[in-house]
Coordinates of C-alpha atoms in Angstrom, one line a residue:
X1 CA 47.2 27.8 87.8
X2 CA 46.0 25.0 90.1
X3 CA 45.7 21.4 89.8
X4 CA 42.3 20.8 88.8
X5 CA 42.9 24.0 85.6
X6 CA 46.1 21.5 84.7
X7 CA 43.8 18.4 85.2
X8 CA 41.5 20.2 82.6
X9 CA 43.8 21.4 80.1
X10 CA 45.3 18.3 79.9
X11 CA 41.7 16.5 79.2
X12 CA 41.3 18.7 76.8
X13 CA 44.5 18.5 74.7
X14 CA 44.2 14.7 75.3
X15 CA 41.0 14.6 73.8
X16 CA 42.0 16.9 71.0
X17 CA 44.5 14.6 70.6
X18 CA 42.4 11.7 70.1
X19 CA 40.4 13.6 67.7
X20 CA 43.8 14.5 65.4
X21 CA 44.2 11.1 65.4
X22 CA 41.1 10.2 64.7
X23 CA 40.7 12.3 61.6
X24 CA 44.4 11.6 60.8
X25 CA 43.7 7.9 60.4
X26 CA 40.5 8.3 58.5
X27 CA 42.4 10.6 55.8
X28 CA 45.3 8.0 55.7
X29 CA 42.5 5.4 55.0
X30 CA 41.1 7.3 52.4
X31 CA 43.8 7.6 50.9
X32 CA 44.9 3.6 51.5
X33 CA 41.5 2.6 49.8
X34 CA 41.2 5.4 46.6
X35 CA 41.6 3.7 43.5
X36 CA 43.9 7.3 42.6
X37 CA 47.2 7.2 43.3
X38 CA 48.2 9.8 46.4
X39 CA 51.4 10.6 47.1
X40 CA 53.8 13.4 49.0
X41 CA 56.9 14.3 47.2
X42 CA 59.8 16.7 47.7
X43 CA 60.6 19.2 45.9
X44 CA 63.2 17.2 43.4
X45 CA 60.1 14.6 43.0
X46 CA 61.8 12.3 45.5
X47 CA 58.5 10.1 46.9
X48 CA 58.1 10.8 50.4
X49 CA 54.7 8.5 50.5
X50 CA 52.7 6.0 47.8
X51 CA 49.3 5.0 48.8
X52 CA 48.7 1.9 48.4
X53 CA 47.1 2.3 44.6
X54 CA 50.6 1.6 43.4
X55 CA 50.1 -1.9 43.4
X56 CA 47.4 -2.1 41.3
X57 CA 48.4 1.4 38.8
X58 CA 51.8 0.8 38.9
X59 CA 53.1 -2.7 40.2
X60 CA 55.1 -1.5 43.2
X61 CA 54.3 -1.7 46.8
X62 CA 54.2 1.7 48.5
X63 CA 57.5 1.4 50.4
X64 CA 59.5 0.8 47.0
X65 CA 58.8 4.2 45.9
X66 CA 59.9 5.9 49.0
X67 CA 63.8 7.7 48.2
X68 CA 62.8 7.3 44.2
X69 CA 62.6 10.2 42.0
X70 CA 59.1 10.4 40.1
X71 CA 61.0 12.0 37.3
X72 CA 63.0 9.3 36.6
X73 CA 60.0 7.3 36.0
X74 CA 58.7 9.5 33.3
X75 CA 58.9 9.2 29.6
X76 CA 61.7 10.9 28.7
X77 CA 59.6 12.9 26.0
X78 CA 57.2 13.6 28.7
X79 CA 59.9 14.9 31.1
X80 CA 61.7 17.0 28.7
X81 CA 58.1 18.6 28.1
X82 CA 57.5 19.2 31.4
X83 CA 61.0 20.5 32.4
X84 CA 60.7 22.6 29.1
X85 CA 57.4 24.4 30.2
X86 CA 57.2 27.6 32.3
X87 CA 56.3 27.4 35.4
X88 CA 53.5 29.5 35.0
X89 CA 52.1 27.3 32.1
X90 CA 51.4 24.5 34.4
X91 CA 51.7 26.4 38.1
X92 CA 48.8 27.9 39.1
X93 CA 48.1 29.3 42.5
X94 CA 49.4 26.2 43.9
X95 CA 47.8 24.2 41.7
X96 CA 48.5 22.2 38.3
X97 CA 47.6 19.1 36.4
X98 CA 49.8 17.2 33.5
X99 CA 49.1 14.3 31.3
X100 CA 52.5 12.1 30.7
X101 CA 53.5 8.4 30.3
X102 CA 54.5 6.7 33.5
X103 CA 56.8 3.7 33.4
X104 CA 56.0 0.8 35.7
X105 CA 57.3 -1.9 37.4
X106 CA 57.0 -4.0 34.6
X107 CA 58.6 -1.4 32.4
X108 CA 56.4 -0.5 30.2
X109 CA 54.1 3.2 30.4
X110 CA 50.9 4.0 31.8
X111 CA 49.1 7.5 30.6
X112 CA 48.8 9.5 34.6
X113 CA 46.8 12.7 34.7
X114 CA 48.1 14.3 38.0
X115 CA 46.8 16.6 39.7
X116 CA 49.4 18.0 42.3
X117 CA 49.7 21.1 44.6
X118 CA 52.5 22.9 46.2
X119 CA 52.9 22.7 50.3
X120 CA 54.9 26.0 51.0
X121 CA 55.8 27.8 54.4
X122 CA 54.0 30.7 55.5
X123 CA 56.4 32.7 56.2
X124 CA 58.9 32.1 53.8
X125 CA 57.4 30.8 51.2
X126 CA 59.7 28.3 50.7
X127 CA 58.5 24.9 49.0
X128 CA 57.8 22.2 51.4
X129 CA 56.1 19.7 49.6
X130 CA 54.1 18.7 46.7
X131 CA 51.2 16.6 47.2
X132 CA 49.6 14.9 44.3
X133 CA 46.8 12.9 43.0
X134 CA 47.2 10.1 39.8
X135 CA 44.9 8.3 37.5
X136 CA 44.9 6.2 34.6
X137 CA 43.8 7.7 31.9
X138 CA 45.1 4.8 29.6
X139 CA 41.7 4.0 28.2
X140 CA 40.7 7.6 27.7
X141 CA 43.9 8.6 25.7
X142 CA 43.3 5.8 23.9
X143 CA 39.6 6.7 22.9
X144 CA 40.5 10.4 22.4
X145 CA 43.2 9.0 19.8
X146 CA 41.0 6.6 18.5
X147 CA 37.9 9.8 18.1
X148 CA 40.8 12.1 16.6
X149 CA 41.6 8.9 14.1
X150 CA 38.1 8.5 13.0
X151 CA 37.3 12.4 12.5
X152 CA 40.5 12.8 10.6
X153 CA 38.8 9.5 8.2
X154 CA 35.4 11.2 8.5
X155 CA 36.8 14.4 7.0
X156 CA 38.9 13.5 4.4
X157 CA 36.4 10.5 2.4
X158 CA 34.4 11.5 0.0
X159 CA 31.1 10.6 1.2
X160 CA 28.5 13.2 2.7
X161 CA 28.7 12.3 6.4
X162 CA 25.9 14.8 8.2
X163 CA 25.5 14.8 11.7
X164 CA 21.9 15.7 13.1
X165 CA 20.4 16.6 16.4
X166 CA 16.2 15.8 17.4
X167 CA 15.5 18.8 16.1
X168 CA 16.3 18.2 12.9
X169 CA 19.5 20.9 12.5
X170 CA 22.3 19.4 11.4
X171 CA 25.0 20.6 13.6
X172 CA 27.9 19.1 11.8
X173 CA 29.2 17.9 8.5
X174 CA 32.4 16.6 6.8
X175 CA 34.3 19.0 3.8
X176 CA 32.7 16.2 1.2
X177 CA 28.7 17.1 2.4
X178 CA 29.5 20.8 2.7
X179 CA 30.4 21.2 -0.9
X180 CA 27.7 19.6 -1.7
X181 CA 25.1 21.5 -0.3
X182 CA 26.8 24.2 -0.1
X183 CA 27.4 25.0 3.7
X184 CA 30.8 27.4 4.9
X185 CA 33.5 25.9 6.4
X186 CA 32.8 27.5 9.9
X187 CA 29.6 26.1 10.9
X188 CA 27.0 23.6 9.4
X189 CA 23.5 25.9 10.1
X190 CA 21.6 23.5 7.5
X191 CA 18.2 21.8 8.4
X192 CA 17.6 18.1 7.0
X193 CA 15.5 19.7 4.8
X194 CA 18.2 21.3 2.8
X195 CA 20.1 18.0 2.5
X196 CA 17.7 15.6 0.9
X197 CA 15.1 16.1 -2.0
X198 CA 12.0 16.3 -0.9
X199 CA 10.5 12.6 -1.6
X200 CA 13.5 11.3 1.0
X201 CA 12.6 13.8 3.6
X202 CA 9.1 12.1 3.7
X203 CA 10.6 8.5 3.7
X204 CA 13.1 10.2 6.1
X205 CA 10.4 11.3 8.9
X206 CA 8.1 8.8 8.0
X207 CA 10.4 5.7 8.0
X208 CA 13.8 5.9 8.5
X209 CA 14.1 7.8 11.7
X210 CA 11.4 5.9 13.5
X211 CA 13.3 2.7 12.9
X212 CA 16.5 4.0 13.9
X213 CA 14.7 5.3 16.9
X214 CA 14.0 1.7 17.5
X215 CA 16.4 -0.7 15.9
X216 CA 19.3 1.7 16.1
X217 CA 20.4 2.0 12.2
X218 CA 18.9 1.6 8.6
X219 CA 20.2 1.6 5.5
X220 CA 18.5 2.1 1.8
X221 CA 18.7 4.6 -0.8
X222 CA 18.3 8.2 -0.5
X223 CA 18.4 11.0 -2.9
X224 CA 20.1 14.4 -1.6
X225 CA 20.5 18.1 -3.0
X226 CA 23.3 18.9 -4.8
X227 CA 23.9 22.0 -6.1
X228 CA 23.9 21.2 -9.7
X229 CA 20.7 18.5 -8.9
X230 CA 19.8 15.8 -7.1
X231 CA 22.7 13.2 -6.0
X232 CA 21.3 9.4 -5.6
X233 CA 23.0 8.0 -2.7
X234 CA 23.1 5.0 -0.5
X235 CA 23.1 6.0 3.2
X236 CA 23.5 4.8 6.6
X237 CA 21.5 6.1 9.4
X238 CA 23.1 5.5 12.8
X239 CA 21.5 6.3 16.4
X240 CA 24.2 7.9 18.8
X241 CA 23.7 5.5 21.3
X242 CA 27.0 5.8 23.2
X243 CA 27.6 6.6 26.9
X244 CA 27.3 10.9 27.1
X245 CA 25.7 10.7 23.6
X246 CA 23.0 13.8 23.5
X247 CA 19.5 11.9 22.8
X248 CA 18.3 11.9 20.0
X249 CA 21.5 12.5 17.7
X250 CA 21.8 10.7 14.9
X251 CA 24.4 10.3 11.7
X252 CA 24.0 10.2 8.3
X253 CA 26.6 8.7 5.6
X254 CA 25.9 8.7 2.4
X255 CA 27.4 7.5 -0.3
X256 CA 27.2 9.0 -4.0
X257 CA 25.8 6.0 -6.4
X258 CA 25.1 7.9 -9.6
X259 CA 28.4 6.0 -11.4
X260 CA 26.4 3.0 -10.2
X261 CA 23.3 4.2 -11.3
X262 CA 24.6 5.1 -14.6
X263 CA 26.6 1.6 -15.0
X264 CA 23.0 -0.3 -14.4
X265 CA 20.9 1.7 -16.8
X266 CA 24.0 0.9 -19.1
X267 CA 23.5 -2.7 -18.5
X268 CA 19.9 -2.3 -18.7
X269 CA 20.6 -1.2 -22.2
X270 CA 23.0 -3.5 -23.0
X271 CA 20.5 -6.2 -21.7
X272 CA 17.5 -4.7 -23.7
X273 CA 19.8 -4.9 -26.7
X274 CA 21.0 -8.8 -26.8
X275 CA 17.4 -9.6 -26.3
X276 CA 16.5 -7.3 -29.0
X277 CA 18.5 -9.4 -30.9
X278 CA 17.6 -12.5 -29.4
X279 CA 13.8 -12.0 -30.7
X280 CA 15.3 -10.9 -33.7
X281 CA 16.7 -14.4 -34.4
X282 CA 13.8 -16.3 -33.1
X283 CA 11.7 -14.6 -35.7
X284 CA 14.2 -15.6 -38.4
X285 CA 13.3 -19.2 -36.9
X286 CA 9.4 -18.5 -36.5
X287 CA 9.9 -17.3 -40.2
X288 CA 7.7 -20.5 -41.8
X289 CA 5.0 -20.2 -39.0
X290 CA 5.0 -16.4 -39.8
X291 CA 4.4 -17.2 -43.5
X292 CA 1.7 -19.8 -42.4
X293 CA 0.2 -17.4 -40.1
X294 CA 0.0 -14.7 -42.5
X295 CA -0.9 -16.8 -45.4
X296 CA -4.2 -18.4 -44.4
X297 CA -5.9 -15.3 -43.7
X298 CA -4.5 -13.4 -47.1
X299 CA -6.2 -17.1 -48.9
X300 CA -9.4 -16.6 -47.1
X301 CA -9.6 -12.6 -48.4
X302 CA -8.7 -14.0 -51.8
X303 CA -11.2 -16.8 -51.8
X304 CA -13.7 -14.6 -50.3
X305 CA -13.2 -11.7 -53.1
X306 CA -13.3 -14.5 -55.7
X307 CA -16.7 -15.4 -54.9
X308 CA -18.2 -11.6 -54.1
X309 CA -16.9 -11.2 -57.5
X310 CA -18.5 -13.9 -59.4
X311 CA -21.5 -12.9 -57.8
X312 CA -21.6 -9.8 -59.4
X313 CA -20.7 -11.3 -62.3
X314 CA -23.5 -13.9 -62.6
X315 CA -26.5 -11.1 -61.5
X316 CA -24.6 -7.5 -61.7
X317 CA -28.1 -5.6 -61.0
X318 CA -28.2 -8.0 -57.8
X319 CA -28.5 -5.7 -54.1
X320 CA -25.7 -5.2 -52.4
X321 CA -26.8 -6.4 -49.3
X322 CA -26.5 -9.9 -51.1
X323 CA -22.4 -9.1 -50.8
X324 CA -22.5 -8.6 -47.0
X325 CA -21.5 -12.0 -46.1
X326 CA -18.2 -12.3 -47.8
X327 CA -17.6 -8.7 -47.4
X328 CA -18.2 -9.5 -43.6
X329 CA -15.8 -12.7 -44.1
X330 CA -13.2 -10.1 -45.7
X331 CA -13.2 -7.8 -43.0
X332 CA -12.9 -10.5 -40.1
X333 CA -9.9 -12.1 -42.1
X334 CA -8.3 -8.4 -42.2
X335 CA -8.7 -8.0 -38.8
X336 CA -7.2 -11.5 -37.8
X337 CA -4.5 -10.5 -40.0
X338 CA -3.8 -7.4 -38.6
X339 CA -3.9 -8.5 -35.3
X340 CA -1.1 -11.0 -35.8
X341 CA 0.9 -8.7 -37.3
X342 CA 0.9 -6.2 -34.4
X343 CA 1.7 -9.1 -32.4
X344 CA 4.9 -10.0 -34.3
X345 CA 5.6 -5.8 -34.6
X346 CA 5.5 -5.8 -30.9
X347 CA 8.2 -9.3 -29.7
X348 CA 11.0 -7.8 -32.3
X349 CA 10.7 -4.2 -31.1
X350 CA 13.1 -2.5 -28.8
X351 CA 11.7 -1.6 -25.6
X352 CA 12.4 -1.7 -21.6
X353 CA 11.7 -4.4 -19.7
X354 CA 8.1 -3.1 -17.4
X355 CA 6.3 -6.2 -15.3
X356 CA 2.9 -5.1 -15.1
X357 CA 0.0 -7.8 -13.9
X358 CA -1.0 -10.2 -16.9
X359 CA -3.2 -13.1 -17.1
X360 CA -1.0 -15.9 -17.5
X361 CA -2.8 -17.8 -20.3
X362 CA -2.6 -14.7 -22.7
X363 CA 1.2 -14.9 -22.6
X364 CA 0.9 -18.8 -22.8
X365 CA -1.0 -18.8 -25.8
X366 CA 0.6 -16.1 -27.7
X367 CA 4.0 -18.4 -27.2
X368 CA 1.9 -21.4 -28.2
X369 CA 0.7 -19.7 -31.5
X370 CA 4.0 -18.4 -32.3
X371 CA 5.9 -22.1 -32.1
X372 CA 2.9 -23.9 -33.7
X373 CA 3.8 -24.3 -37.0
X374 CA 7.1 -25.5 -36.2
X375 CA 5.6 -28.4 -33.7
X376 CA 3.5 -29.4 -36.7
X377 CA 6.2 -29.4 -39.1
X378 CA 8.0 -31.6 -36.7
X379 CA 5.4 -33.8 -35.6
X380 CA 5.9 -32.9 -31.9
X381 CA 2.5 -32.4 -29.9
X382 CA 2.1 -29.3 -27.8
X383 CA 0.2 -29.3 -24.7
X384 CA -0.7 -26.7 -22.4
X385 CA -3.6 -26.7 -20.2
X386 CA -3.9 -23.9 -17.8
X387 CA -5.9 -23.9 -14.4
X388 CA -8.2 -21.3 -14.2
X389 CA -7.8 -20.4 -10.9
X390 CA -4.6 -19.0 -11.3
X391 CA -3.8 -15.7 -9.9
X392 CA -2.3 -13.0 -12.8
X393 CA 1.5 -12.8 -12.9
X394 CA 3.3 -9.5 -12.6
X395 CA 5.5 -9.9 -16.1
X396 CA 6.5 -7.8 -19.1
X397 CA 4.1 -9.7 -21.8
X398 CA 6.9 -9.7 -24.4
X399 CA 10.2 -10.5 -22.1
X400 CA 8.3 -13.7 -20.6
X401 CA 6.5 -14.9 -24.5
X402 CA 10.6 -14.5 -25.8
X403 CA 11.3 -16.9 -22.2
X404 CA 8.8 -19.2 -23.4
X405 CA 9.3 -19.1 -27.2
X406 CA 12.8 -19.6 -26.5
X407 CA 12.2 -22.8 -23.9
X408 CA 9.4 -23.9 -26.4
X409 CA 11.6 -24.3 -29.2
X410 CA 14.9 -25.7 -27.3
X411 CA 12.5 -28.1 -26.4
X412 CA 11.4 -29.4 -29.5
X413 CA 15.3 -29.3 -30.8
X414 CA 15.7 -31.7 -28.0
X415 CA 12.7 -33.9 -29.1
X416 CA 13.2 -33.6 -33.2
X417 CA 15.9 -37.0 -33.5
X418 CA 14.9 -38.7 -29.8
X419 CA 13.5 -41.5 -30.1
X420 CA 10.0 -42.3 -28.7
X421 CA 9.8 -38.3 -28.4
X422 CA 6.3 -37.4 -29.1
X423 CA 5.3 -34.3 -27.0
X424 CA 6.4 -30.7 -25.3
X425 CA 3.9 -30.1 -22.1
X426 CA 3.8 -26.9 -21.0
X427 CA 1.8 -26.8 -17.4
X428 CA 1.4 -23.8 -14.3
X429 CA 0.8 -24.0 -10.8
X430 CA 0.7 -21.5 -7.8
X431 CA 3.8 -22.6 -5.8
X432 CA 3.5 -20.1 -3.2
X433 CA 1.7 -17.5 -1.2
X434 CA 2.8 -14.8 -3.6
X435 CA 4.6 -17.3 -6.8
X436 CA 3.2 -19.0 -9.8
X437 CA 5.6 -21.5 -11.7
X438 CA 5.6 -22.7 -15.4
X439 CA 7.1 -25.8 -16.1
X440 CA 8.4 -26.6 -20.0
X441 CA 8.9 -30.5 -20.5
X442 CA 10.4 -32.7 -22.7
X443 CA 11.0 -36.1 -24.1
X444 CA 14.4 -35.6 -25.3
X445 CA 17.9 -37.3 -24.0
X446 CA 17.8 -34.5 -21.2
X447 CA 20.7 -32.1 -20.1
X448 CA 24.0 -33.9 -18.9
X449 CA 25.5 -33.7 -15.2
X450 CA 28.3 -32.2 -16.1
X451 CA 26.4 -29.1 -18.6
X452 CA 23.7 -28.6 -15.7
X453 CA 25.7 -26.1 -13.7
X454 CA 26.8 -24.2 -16.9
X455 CA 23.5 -24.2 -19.1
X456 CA 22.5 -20.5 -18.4
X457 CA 26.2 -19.4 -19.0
X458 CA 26.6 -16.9 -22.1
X459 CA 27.7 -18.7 -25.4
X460 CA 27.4 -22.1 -24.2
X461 CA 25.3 -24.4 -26.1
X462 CA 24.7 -27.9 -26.5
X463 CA 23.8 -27.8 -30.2
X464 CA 26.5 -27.0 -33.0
X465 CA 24.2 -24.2 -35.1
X466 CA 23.4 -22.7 -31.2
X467 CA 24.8 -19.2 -30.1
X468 CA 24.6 -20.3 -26.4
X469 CA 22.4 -17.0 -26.0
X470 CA 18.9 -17.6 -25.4
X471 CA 18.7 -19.3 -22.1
X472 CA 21.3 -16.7 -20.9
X473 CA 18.8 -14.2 -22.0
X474 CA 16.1 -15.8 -20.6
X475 CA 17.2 -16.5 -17.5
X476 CA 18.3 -12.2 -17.4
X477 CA 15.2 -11.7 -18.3
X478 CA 13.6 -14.0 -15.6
X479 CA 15.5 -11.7 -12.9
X480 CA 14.7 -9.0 -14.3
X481 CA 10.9 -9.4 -13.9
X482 CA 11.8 -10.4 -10.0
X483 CA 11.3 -14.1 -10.9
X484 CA 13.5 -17.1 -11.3
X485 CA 14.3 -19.8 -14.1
X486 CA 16.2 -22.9 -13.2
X487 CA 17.0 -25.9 -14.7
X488 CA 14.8 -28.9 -12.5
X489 CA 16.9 -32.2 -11.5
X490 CA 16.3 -35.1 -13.6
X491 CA 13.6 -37.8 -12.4
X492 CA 14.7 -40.8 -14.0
X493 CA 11.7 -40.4 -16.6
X494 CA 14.1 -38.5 -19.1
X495 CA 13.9 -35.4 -21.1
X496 CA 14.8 -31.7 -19.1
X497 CA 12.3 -29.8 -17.2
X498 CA 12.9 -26.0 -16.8
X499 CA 10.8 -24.0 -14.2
X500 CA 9.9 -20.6 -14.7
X501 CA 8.7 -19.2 -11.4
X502 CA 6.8 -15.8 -11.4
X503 CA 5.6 -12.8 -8.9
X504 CA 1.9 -13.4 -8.3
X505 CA -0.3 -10.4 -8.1
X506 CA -0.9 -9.7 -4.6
X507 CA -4.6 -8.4 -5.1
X508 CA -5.3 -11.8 -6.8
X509 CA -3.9 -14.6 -5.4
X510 CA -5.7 -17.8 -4.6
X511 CA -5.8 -19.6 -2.0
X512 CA -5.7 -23.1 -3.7
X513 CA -2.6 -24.8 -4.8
X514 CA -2.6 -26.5 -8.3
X515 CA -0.7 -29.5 -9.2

């Protein structure tokens, strides 16, 4: 071979050189600037290099590692696992990857996943080397226990949890909702048609999955189908908005209220019941304008009987179209009277509490007529003067005349022994876009400071002969009709002022406000 083939070869293993070098630097700088952890180790796990990802993984520098075992960094429970474990469990063609706890330099663990593979010599096959690649997986362990936690919670409560893709198939569902609605154990193949009655499916598609869609939740009542009938239940609709979330996923909890249900109708009951017995006992105090009210019409029939009589008597061959006038007078007075008892039939009968839209003066004057006679035995005037342009009032007639009867007549105790107490005023106004407020007014000594917070409290009264029940009633009742009745603070002029405030119907509200 002559000079200038040598000169050649040389140039060339030179420059192959350079190139070896080249690429050998670049790897070593990959591996100097991955966030993973690379290292080389023998095969006891001595470290026989530590990129420089130990620093920020581990706390050591790279050159404290070198000579130390990795296995005596590892959690003794992880080690013994390892070392426990076939090598064919975790060796695979060279390959294999463990999770374990890691101690650092500050001594306490960091979760690794390792990925590591075997160096071994060709022709021996003897084990040179293991090279390896670590993370932390810290954050991901931690979710992963933190997912296992809540699925374990998910399936052991008692509420229906139903989990539901965007088309609607509910691909998942805790034991609670697959009793229900009857699903197997395996798989949950239901539509959300089969889990809600079909009223919610509507409010379902139509309004509760277009807000979640937007706002991400919503919450309200549903009803679903159980297999013995429907199940009222509040639930929680919930968009799956986390990162690798499938679009469109969405869960549902819901949470069986029929106990609740069943404890408010109770209370309904209950409610309806003490006011039953509240309107029972104002009618044993309306008793003398009851008498006076029936009275005057049964003395007109009489008067007006009397003298159809004595007609007849005085010209007996007379026509009988000379009796139509008292006859007419008769049947008028019948009818008054009949009227007034249907009235009184209807405040002491049982019945539910329904708000339907009144006209607000009806229910005023009804009240009125029902208290008159005792304002006239008592020599108390009472005034009420109703704008017309009031909107109607969306009130059970009969729950809000007891609310007034019962205001009305507190009232005039208050006034009775007062001195310079002359009148009750009983006055309305619209107080807002969609409220009108009655306002009861007296001349008496007022309610003291100290009573004010504790005035619509059951059994608490601030006569002797009181039960302490009707402005507790009436202030149920109040709420009950989606209104309000409060106790206003005193001006300075004297007497109490309670406001009633009322739903106005929306279809007839007024514009103008009323003083």
């Amino acid at each position: 071979m002559n000079s200038d083939d040598m000169q050649r070869r040389l140039a060339a293993l030179e420059a192959k050189n350079r190139e070896l070098r080249r690429e050998r630097d670049h790897y070593r700088w990959l591996a100097e600037s991955s966030t993973d952890l690379i290292s080389r180790h023998a095969r006891d796990g001595t470290f026989l290099y530590a990129s420089e990802a130990a620093r920020d993984l581990l706390g050591y520098a790279p050159e404290e590692l070198i000579g130390v075992s990795a296995y005596d960094l590892f959690h003794p429970a992880d080690l013994a696992d390892l070392l426990n474990k076939s090598p064919r469990v975790y060796y695979h063609d060279g390959f294999y990857q463990q999770t374990y706890r890691f101690r650092a330099r500050g001594g306490h663990y960091v979760w690794f996943e390792t990925t590591s593979r075997t160096r071994r010599d060709p022709a021996t096959g003897e084990l040179l080397d293991i090279l390896c690649v670590s993370r932390d997986v810290g954050r991901r362990i931690q979710a992963e226990a933190n997912r296992e936690r809540l699925a374990r919670v998910v399936e052991s409560t008692t509420d229906y949890v139903l989990f539901m893709d965007d088309d609607e198939r509910l691909f998942d569902a805790n034991e609670a909702a697959r009793r229900l609605l009857g699903l197997p154990r395996s798989e949950a193949s239901a539509r959300l048609a089969d889990a809600y009655t079909a009223g919610s499916l509507a409010e379902l598609r139509d309004l509760v999955l277009p807000a979640v869609a937007r706002y991400g939740s919503w919450s309200g009542e549903l009803e679903m189908r159980g297999q013995e009938g429907p199940v009222p239940v509040l639930s929680v609709v919930t968009a799956h908005r986390e990162p690798g979330s499938e679009p469109g996923h969405v869960s549902l909890l819901n949470r069986d209220i029929r106990l609740r249900k069943a404890a408010e109708a109770q209370a309904r009951r209950h409610q309806e019941q003490i006011a039953h017995a509240n309107r029972l006992a104002t009618t044993g105090e309306l008793a003398s304008n009851i008498a006076h009210e029936l009275n005057q019409p049964l003395g007109a029939i009489a008067n007006y009987a009397s003298g159809a009589l004595l007609k007849l008597d005085a010209a007996p061959d007379q026509p009988a179209e000379a009796l139509r006038l008292p006859l007419e007078r008769i049947r008028d007075q019948v009818d008054r009277l009949a009227e007034r008892l249907r009235h009184i039939r209807t405040f002491v009968r049982k019945g539910q509490t329904r708000p339907r839209p009144q006209e607000l003066l009806a229910v005023v004057d009804a009240a009125c007529r029902l208290c008159e006679w005792q304002f006239q035995q008592a020599g108390i005037a009472l005034e009420h003067d109703l704008p017309e342009a009031l909107p109607r009032v969306v009130v059970d007639p009969v729950a809000l005349e007891q609310v007034l009867v019962n205001l009305l007549l507190n009232a005039l105790e208050a006034s009775r022994e007062h001195p310079g107490a002359e009148r009750v005023r009983l006055r309305a106004r619209q107080s807002g876009r969609r409220e009108v407020t009655l306002t009861v007014s007296d001349q008496g000594p007022g309610v003291p400071t100290e009573e004010a917070e504790r005035i619509f409290a059951p059994f608490h009264s601030g006569r002797p002969e009181g039960l302490g029940m009707g402005l507790a009633i009436s202030h149920s009742l109040m709420e009950a009709m989606g209104g309000s009745l409060r106790l206003l603070p005193a001006d300075g002029s004297g007497g109490a002022t309670f406001a009633a405030t009322l739903l106005a119907e929306p279809s007839a509200m007024v514009s103008t406000r009323h003083p």
